[in-house]
XYZ file of C-alpha atoms in Angstrom:
337
model
C -1.051 -28.024 -12.587
C 2.779 -27.710 -12.414
C 5.227 -24.942 -13.022
C 5.990 -26.242 -16.550
C 2.537 -25.574 -18.078
C 2.646 -23.357 -21.061
C 5.439 -21.679 -23.041
C 6.115 -19.046 -20.327
C 9.036 -19.212 -17.927
C 8.400 -20.671 -14.484
C 9.782 -19.199 -11.181
C 8.824 -15.680 -12.274
C 6.430 -12.912 -11.377
C 3.640 -12.087 -13.926
C 1.268 -9.054 -13.774
C -2.317 -10.268 -13.956
C -4.577 -7.289 -13.363
C -4.640 -3.630 -12.262
C -5.140 -3.548 -8.478
C -7.872 -0.944 -8.834
C -10.059 -3.542 -10.657
C -10.084 -5.824 -7.682
C -12.807 -4.548 -5.318
C -15.557 -6.247 -3.377
C -16.561 -9.044 -5.777
C -14.267 -11.929 -6.892
C -12.758 -11.638 -10.325
C -12.506 -14.435 -12.885
C -9.226 -14.354 -14.813
C -7.687 -16.436 -17.483
C -3.898 -16.123 -17.055
C -0.976 -18.415 -17.753
C -3.271 -21.052 -19.209
C -5.215 -21.235 -15.914
C -8.655 -20.101 -14.737
C -7.985 -18.002 -11.644
C -10.352 -16.584 -8.966
C -8.987 -13.389 -7.520
C -10.555 -11.742 -4.395
C -9.763 -9.625 -1.349
C -10.104 -10.724 2.267
C -11.531 -8.533 5.079
C -8.055 -6.878 5.455
C -7.856 -5.926 1.787
C -5.307 -8.529 0.890
C -5.423 -10.041 -2.535
C -5.983 -13.828 -2.792
C -5.590 -15.895 -5.941
C -6.603 -19.509 -6.309
C -7.729 -21.945 -9.131
C -11.278 -20.965 -10.216
C -12.824 -24.357 -9.330
C -14.587 -25.465 -6.223
C -13.235 -29.030 -5.320
C -16.701 -30.076 -4.330
C -18.539 -30.069 -7.625
C -16.297 -28.011 -9.995
C -18.171 -24.755 -10.104
C -16.254 -21.474 -10.693
C -15.527 -19.890 -7.218
C -15.365 -16.500 -8.938
C -19.169 -16.643 -9.414
C -19.544 -16.747 -5.589
C -19.206 -14.054 -2.898
C -16.642 -13.002 -0.334
C -17.720 -13.670 3.195
C -15.181 -11.966 5.528
C -11.938 -13.892 5.030
C -13.417 -16.606 2.928
C -14.795 -17.055 -0.514
C -18.118 -18.832 -0.846
C -19.051 -21.226 -3.752
C -22.254 -20.152 -5.415
C -23.420 -23.757 -5.886
C -23.661 -25.178 -2.314
C -22.173 -22.401 -0.150
C -18.915 -24.188 0.692
C -16.438 -21.650 2.103
C -12.646 -21.513 1.658
C -10.236 -19.260 3.453
C -7.085 -17.564 1.901
C -4.977 -20.735 2.530
C -7.423 -22.668 0.406
C -8.777 -24.751 3.323
C -12.517 -25.492 3.415
C -14.029 -23.937 6.569
C -17.666 -24.617 6.057
C -19.973 -27.173 4.301
C -23.490 -25.976 5.021
C -25.030 -29.243 3.880
C -23.085 -31.157 6.497
C -23.624 -28.592 9.283
C -21.337 -26.504 11.505
C -18.279 -28.328 12.798
C -18.577 -31.269 10.259
C -15.332 -33.034 9.546
C -13.743 -31.710 6.313
C -12.862 -34.653 4.054
C -9.354 -34.943 2.536
C -8.900 -33.124 -0.692
C -11.687 -30.513 0.032
C -9.232 -27.650 -0.503
C -7.826 -25.295 -3.126
C -4.130 -24.749 -3.669
C -3.717 -20.911 -3.780
C -1.115 -19.030 -5.781
C 1.298 -16.562 -4.410
C 0.066 -13.042 -5.194
C 1.456 -9.583 -4.365
C 0.468 -6.071 -5.192
C 2.980 -3.490 -6.331
C 3.256 -0.586 -8.822
C -0.547 -0.532 -9.134
C -0.726 -4.141 -10.317
C -1.399 -7.582 -8.918
C 1.437 -9.932 -9.603
C 1.228 -13.774 -9.567
C 4.255 -15.892 -8.918
C 4.279 -18.766 -11.362
C 6.465 -21.353 -9.665
C 7.054 -23.649 -6.696
C 6.621 -22.223 -3.278
C 9.790 -21.111 -1.489
C 10.704 -18.580 1.169
C 13.033 -16.334 -0.731
C 11.195 -15.100 -3.818
C 12.787 -12.851 -6.395
C 11.983 -9.117 -6.683
C 9.002 -8.114 -8.721
C 10.499 -6.705 -11.951
C 10.106 -2.941 -12.493
C 12.039 0.258 -13.334
C 13.025 2.772 -10.722
C 12.656 5.626 -13.070
C 9.037 4.782 -13.616
C 8.392 4.447 -9.822
C 9.634 8.001 -9.350
C 7.593 9.558 -12.162
C 4.240 11.282 -11.788
C 1.305 11.742 -14.087
C 1.149 8.426 -15.739
C -1.989 7.031 -17.441
C -2.537 3.351 -17.749
C -4.903 0.738 -19.215
C -4.991 -2.876 -20.309
C -6.221 -4.963 -23.245
C -6.318 -8.502 -24.437
C -3.971 -8.980 -27.389
C -4.589 -12.028 -29.669
C -0.873 -12.918 -30.148
C 1.286 -15.446 -28.477
C 3.123 -14.120 -25.310
C 6.655 -14.641 -26.617
C 5.852 -12.995 -29.979
C 4.261 -10.103 -28.088
C 7.262 -9.538 -25.888
C 9.824 -9.760 -28.724
C 7.936 -7.098 -30.634
C 8.658 -4.646 -27.852
C 12.376 -4.660 -28.975
C 11.424 -3.862 -32.574
C 11.625 -0.235 -33.557
C 12.710 -0.710 -37.130
C 9.193 -1.721 -38.167
C 8.037 1.817 -37.342
C 8.591 3.546 -40.779
C 6.897 0.661 -42.534
C 3.992 -0.355 -40.375
C 3.286 3.191 -38.985
C 4.588 5.265 -41.902
C 1.164 6.523 -42.746
C 0.781 8.079 -39.342
C 4.471 8.919 -38.709
C 5.843 9.947 -42.163
C 9.515 10.961 -42.712
C 11.177 8.594 -40.245
C 14.596 7.137 -41.052
C 14.764 3.424 -41.888
C 18.245 2.541 -40.972
C 19.007 1.633 -37.350
C 22.376 3.336 -36.672
C 23.817 3.258 -34.147
C 22.472 0.307 -32.245
C 23.733 -1.253 -28.969
C 22.480 -4.133 -26.901
C 23.586 -4.903 -23.359
C 22.563 -7.860 -21.206
C 22.934 -7.660 -17.400
C 21.608 -10.850 -15.905
C 17.835 -10.767 -16.683
C 17.920 -7.109 -17.676
C 18.308 -6.150 -21.365
C 19.019 -2.612 -22.566
C 19.045 -1.467 -26.166
C 19.781 1.989 -27.564
C 19.818 3.329 -31.047
C 18.577 5.706 -33.707
C 16.296 5.509 -36.708
C 18.284 7.518 -39.134
C 17.773 8.622 -42.795
C 20.594 8.122 -45.301
C 23.374 10.744 -44.862
C 21.755 12.324 -41.829
C 23.963 13.210 -38.901
C 21.347 11.994 -36.393
C 17.888 10.490 -36.252
C 15.070 9.514 -33.894
C 16.779 8.245 -30.742
C 15.203 5.472 -28.639
C 16.004 3.417 -25.591
C 14.303 0.132 -24.767
C 14.835 -1.834 -21.581
C 13.398 -5.190 -20.539
C 13.263 -7.250 -17.326
C 12.341 -10.860 -17.298
C 9.780 -12.232 -17.738
C 7.611 -9.543 -19.246
C 8.230 -5.823 -18.352
C 9.405 -3.406 -20.963
C 10.249 0.296 -20.943
C 10.502 2.426 -24.103
C 11.809 5.976 -24.218
C 11.182 7.842 -27.421
C 12.130 11.219 -26.114
C 12.981 12.401 -22.551
C 9.403 13.611 -22.323
C 7.581 10.442 -23.550
C 8.259 7.184 -21.716
C 6.031 4.150 -21.334
C 6.161 0.864 -19.560
C 4.436 -2.316 -20.823
C 3.770 -5.308 -18.626
C 2.614 -8.517 -20.379
C 1.051 -11.766 -19.154
C 0.144 -14.890 -21.087
C -3.617 -15.581 -21.140
C -3.061 -18.864 -22.903
C -0.828 -20.098 -25.742
C -2.465 -17.726 -28.285
C -3.380 -14.570 -26.356
C -1.654 -12.128 -24.032
C -2.902 -9.588 -21.454
C -1.172 -6.225 -22.001
C -0.923 -3.372 -19.513
C 0.544 -0.079 -20.685
C 1.269 3.041 -18.694
C 2.387 6.291 -20.431
C 4.250 9.180 -18.862
C 4.128 12.424 -20.890
C 6.014 15.401 -19.454
C 5.186 18.152 -21.889
C 3.230 20.190 -19.351
C 4.427 19.767 -15.663
C 0.906 20.170 -14.256
C -0.366 17.019 -12.481
C -3.885 16.952 -13.907
C -2.709 17.896 -17.373
C 0.042 15.292 -17.223
C -2.417 12.626 -16.377
C -4.701 13.619 -19.204
C -1.928 13.799 -21.819
C -0.572 10.488 -20.708
C -4.007 8.840 -20.987
C -4.516 10.398 -24.459
C -1.094 9.224 -25.736
C -1.996 5.728 -24.512
C -5.373 5.721 -26.182
C -3.863 6.910 -29.467
C -1.307 4.105 -29.272
C -4.060 1.496 -28.827
C -6.533 2.922 -31.333
C -4.118 4.171 -33.996
C -1.092 2.039 -33.817
C -1.540 -1.308 -31.969
C -4.806 -2.737 -33.168
C -5.195 -1.426 -36.744
C -1.488 -1.475 -37.764
C 0.709 -3.675 -35.557
C -1.890 -6.451 -35.100
C -2.672 -6.598 -38.802
C 0.988 -7.566 -39.473
C 1.754 -9.598 -36.349
C -1.277 -12.001 -36.711
C 0.325 -13.269 -39.904
C 3.624 -14.332 -38.207
C 4.688 -18.021 -38.470
C 5.344 -19.912 -36.413
C 3.157 -18.510 -33.660
C 5.793 -19.243 -31.112
C 9.195 -17.838 -32.300
C 12.304 -19.917 -32.588
C 15.919 -18.856 -32.807
C 16.452 -21.499 -35.481
C 13.513 -20.541 -37.650
C 13.591 -16.684 -37.887
C 16.649 -15.197 -39.548
C 17.938 -12.275 -37.462
C 19.971 -9.280 -38.642
C 21.970 -6.699 -36.624
C 18.899 -4.566 -35.904
C 17.183 -7.576 -34.338
C 19.806 -7.716 -31.638
C 17.325 -7.015 -28.763
C 14.955 -9.654 -29.878
C 17.691 -12.211 -30.283
C 19.097 -11.355 -26.885
C 15.592 -11.886 -25.312
C 15.097 -15.266 -27.001
C 18.591 -16.352 -25.978
C 18.065 -15.325 -22.415
C 14.738 -17.021 -22.326
C 16.273 -20.267 -23.634
C 19.044 -19.980 -21.017
C 16.637 -19.570 -18.170
C 14.484 -22.472 -19.395
C 17.644 -24.679 -19.547
C 18.599 -23.668 -15.983
C 15.094 -24.524 -14.708
C 15.125 -27.934 -16.404
C 18.530 -28.703 -14.912
C 17.148 -27.820 -11.414
C 14.161 -30.074 -12.019
C 16.433 -32.957 -13.043
C 18.569 -32.464 -9.941
C 15.582 -32.388 -7.480
C 12.534 -33.811 -9.253
C 10.715 -34.432 -6.010
C 10.819 -30.666 -5.245
C 10.021 -29.478 -8.797
C 6.853 -31.336 -9.704
C 4.446 -30.335 -6.910
C 1.429 -27.933 -7.284
C 1.943 -24.201 -7.148
C 1.549 -23.142 -3.519
C 1.200 -19.846 -1.780
C 4.081 -18.399 0.197
C 2.892 -16.443 3.203
């Protein structure tokens, strides 16, 4: 497995699960087209590795954590956080470990309540995990995750799209303006910022919105100063996406009430908007993986177009680096300590 698997950008941090879900037992995840075993060592540190025992191919996630090791459920072989085999019960204590009896772990970090996996080659100076400072400082957020049966790139580009709202969600949100005016798009490195209003004809103002995005998959949407939410997406495979959403609702500045309202807003979004309305439309999109040369963009699609152009630019830069140093860019994904 190399960093070029899938349609997702390499050399990036991807959110893979809420930290609170990783407890005593190993978790089996499908992310970035790979089967991953996620577990905690005796110090509480998260460890991620391919979910396959090199001995006979059984899923390590079906096993158990033994101190600082994960034990295969088939023959009890144990592997530490570096992926090295430390015990082969059938061969006895102190038996020589044969070459290849190891698992190449991924680099994983925990931040902002999520476990993040670095999808790229190992190096000492890793980029910062993408997030938004204003979310870090907020209180009272409610979060949850779902599997979304849409391609990752299509999923991310939809986060920039506010002008679908009066058409897809008009039955729930009647009276919204249909014209996007004004609308501005700014690109600062890997950070995209869009601002605009959904306005009715002749109206002096409309529903204002702000959407920000940081590569490869974290989006922030502000509908009012009191309703802000962040979405963190991760590819499951070429056809499905893991979505984490966290809402912050500031109508009542009481911590317990804020948490409840944020959770309720999030549930309403999933149950009322996302699955019955957005998904019904998005699952018909062709091609499943968007292309700048296939879809025909207009002014109001400026954020989506900026995302796809930035994604193409970063892919091009990565391929140039591979070509310049192929011996460094084709090895397996390794953990950085």
